[in-house]
CSV table of C-alpha atoms and ligand atoms in Angstrom, one decimal:
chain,number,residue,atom,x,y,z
A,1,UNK,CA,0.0,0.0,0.0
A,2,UNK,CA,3.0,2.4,1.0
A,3,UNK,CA,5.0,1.4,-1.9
A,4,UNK,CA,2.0,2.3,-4.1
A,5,UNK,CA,1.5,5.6,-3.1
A,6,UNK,CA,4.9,6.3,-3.0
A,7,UNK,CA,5.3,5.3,-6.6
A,8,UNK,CA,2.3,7.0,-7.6
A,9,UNK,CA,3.3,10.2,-6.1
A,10,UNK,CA,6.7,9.9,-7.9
A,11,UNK,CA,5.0,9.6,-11.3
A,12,UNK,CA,2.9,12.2,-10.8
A,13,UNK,CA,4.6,14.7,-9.2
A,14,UNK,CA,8.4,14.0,-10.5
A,15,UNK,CA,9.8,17.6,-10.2
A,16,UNK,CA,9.0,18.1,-6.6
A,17,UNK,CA,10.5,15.1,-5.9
A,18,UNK,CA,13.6,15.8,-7.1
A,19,UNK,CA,13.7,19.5,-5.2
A,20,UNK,CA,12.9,18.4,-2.2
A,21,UNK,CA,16.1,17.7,-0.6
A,22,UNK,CA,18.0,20.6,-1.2
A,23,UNK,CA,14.9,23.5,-1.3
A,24,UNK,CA,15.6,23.0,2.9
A,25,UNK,CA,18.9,24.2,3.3
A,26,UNK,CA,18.0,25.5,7.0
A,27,UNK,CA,14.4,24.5,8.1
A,28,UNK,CA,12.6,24.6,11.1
A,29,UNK,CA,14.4,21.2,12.2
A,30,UNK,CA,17.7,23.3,12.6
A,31,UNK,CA,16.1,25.7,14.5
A,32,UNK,CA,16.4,29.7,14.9
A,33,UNK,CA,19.1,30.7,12.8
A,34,UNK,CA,22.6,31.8,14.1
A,35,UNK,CA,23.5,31.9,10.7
A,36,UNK,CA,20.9,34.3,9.3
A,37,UNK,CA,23.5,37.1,7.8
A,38,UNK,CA,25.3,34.5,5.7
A,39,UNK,CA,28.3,36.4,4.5
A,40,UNK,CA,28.1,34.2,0.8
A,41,UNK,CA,24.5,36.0,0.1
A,42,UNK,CA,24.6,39.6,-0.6
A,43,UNK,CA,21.5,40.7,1.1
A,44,UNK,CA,21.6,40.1,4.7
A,45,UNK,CA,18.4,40.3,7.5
A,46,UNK,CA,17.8,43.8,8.2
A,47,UNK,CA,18.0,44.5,11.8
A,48,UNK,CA,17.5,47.8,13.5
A,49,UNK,CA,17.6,47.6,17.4
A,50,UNK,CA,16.7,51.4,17.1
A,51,UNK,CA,12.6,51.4,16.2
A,52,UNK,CA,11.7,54.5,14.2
A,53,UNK,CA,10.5,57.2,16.6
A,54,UNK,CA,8.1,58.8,14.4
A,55,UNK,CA,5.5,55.9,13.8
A,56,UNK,CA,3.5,58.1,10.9
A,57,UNK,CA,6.8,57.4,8.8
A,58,UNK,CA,6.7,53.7,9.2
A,59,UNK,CA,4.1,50.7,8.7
A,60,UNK,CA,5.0,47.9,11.4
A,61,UNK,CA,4.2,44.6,10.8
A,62,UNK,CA,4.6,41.1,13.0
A,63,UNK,CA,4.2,37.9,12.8
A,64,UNK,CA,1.0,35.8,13.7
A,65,UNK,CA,2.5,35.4,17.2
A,66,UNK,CA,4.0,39.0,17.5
A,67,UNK,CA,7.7,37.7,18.6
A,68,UNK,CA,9.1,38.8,15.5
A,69,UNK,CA,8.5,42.9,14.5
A,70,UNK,CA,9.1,44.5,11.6
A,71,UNK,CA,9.0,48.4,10.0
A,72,UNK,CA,8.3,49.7,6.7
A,73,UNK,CA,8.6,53.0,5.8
A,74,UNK,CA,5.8,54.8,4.4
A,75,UNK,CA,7.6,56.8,1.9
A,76,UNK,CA,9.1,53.4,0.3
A,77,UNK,CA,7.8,53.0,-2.9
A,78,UNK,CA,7.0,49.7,-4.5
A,79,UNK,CA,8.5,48.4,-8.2
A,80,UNK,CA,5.5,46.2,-8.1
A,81,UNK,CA,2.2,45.8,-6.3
A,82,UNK,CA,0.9,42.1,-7.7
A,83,UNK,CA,-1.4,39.6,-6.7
A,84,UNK,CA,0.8,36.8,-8.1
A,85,UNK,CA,-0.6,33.4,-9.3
A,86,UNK,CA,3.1,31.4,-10.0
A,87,UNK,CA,4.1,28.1,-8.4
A,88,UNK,CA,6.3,28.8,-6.2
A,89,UNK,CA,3.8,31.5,-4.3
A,90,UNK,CA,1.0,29.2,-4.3
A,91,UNK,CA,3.0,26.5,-3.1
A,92,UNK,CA,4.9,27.7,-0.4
A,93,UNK,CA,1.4,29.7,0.9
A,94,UNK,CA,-0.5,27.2,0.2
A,95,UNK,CA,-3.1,29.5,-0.6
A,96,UNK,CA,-4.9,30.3,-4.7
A,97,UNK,CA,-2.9,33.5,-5.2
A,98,UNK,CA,0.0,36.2,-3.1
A,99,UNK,CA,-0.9,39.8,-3.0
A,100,UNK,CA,2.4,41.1,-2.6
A,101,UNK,CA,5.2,43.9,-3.0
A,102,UNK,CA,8.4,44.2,-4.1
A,103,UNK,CA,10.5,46.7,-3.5
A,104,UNK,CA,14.6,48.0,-5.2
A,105,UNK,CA,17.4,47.4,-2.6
A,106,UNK,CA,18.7,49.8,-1.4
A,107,UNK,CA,22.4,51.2,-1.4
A,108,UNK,CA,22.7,48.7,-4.1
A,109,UNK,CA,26.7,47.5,-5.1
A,110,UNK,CA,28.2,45.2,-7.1
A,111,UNK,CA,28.3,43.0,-4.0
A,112,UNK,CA,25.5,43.4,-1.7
A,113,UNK,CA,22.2,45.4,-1.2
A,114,UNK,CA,19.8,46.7,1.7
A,115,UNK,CA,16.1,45.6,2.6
A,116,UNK,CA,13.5,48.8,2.8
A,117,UNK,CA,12.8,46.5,5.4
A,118,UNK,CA,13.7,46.3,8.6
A,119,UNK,CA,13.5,43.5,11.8
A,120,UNK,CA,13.0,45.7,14.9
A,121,UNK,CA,12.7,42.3,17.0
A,122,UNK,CA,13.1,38.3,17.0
A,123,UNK,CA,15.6,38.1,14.2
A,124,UNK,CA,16.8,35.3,15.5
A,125,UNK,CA,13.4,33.3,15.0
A,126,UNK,CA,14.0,33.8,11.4
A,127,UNK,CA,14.8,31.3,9.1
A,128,UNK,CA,14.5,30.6,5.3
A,129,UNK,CA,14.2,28.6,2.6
A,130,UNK,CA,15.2,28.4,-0.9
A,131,UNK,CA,14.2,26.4,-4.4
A,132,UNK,CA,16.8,28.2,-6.1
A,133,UNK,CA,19.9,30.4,-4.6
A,134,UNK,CA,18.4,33.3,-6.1
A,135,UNK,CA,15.5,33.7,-3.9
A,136,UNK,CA,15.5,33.4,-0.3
A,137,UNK,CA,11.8,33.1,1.6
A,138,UNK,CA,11.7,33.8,5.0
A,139,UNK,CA,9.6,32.6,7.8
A,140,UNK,CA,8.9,33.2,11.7
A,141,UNK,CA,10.2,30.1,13.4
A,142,UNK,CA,7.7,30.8,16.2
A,143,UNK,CA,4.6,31.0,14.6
A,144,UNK,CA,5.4,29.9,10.8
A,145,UNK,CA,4.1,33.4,9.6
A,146,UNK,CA,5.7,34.2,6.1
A,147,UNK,CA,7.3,37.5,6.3
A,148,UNK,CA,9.5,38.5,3.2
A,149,UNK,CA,11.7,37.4,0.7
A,150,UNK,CA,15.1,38.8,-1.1
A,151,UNK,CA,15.8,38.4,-4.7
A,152,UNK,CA,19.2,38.8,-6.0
A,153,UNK,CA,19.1,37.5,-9.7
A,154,UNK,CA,22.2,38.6,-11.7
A,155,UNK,CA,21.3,36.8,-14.6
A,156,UNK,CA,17.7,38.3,-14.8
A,157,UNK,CA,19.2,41.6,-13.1
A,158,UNK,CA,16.5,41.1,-10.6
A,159,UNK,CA,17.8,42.7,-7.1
A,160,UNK,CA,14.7,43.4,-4.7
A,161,UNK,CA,13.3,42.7,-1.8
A,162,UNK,CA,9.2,41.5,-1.4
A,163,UNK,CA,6.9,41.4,1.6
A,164,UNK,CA,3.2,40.8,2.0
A,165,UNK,CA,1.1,43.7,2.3
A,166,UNK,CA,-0.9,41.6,5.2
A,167,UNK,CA,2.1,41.8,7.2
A,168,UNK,CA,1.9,45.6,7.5
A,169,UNK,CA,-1.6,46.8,9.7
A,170,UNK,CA,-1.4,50.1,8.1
A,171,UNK,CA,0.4,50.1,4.6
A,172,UNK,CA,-2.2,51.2,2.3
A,173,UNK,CA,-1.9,48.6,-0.5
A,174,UNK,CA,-3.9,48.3,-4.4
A,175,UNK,CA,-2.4,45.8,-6.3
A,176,UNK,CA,-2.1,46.7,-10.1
A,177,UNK,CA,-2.1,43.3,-11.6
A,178,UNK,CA,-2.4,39.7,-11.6
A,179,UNK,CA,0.8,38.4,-12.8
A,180,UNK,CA,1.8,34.7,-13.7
A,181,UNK,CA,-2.0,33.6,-14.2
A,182,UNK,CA,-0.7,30.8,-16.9
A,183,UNK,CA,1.1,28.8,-14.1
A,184,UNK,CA,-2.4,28.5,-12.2
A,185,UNK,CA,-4.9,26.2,-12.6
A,186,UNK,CA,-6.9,27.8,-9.6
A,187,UNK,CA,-9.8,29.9,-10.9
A,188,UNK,CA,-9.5,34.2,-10.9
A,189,UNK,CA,-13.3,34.4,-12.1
A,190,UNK,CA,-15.1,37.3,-10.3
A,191,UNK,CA,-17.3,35.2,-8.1
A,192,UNK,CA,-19.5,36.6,-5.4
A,193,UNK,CA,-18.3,38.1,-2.4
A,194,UNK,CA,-20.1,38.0,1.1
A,195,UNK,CA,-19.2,40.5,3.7
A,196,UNK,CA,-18.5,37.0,6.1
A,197,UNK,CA,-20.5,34.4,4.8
A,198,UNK,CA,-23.5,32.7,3.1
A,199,UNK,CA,-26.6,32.4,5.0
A,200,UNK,CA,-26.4,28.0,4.6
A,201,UNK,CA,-23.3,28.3,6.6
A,202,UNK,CA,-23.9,30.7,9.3
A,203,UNK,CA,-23.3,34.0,7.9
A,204,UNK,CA,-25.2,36.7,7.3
A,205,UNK,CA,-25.1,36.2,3.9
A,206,UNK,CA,-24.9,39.8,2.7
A,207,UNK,CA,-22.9,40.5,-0.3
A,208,UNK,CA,-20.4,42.8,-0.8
A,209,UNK,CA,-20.9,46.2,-3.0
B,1,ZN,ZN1,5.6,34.4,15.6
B,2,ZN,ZN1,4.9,34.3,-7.2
């Protein structure tokens, strides 16, 4: 009975079988990360033991736990605002689609780069993971609460940082497009929207304008 499955899940799914061993270089089975700043990656966690005084310049985020805290600021300005639709976002969300926000590292060199972001507590609870080298995705280790990711393509001369605009309580957020919709089987048909839900399952079952 094992065997079967086993073989059946090999047929059908023969390209995550071969990623899976190295797409956890440092997993949750390592624990926190001593190693987050890894000197061989040019974009290291952004830690600022200093919070920004002035909190109408920043949005601040946290994980689903709170133990890890993060800042945005306000006047950063997004490359992209997308809900995306590609593999690798449904995947590691495990969710239809990924509204999220990238954004240009900053004090950009040959060598290295700066998040807009910035971990104001629990870096240490961070950890990431990786399909390929070029993109890290990192995680609270507390809570599991995807938090950002860093992108440092030279072939595709992609250098940026993303984040999630549900991280952020107060970062006012439209997205402008739907991006990688071909790699999606899950449907993006307008479909109606209740205000909680519909009326068989407990809701109020009013719809939403
Ligand atoms: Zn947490
Ligand atoms: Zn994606």
């Amino acid at each position: 009975m094992g065997s079967t499955v086993e073989a059946n899940w090999t047929a059908h799914h023969p390209r995550r079988m071969a990623q899976a061993e190295p797409m956890f270089v440092r997993g949750i089975l390592s624990g926190p990360t001593a190693q987050a700043n890894d000197s061989r990656y040019p974009v290291p966690i952004p830690t600022s033991s200093t919070p920004a005084a002035d909190r109408s310049t920043i949005a601040c985020g946290t994980c689903f736990c709170g133990a890890v805290q993060l800042e945005l600021p306000l006047d950063s300005e997004p490359a992209i605002s997308v809900v995306c639709h590609c593999t690798d976002c449904r995947e590691w969300h495990s969710v239809g689609s990924v509204p999220y926000m990238m954004f240009p590292l900053l004090n950009l060199t040959e060598e290295t780069g700066e998040m807009s972001i910035k971990v104001t507590a629990g870096a240490s609870l961070l950890s990431y993971v990786h399909r390929t080298p070029e993109v890290r995705r990192y995680f609270a280790t507390c809570c599991g609460t995807r938090l950002f990711n860093s992108v440092w393509n030279e072939a595709a001369g992609l250098k940026l940082c993303g984040t999630f605009p549900t991280v952020f309580s107060s970062f006012e957020w439209q997205p402008t497009m739907h991006v990688n919709v071909r790699e999606s089987n899950y449907p993006t048909l307008d479909v109606r929207r209740f205000n909680d839900l519909p009326a068989e399952f407990g809701g109020t079952g009013t719809q939403a304008e």
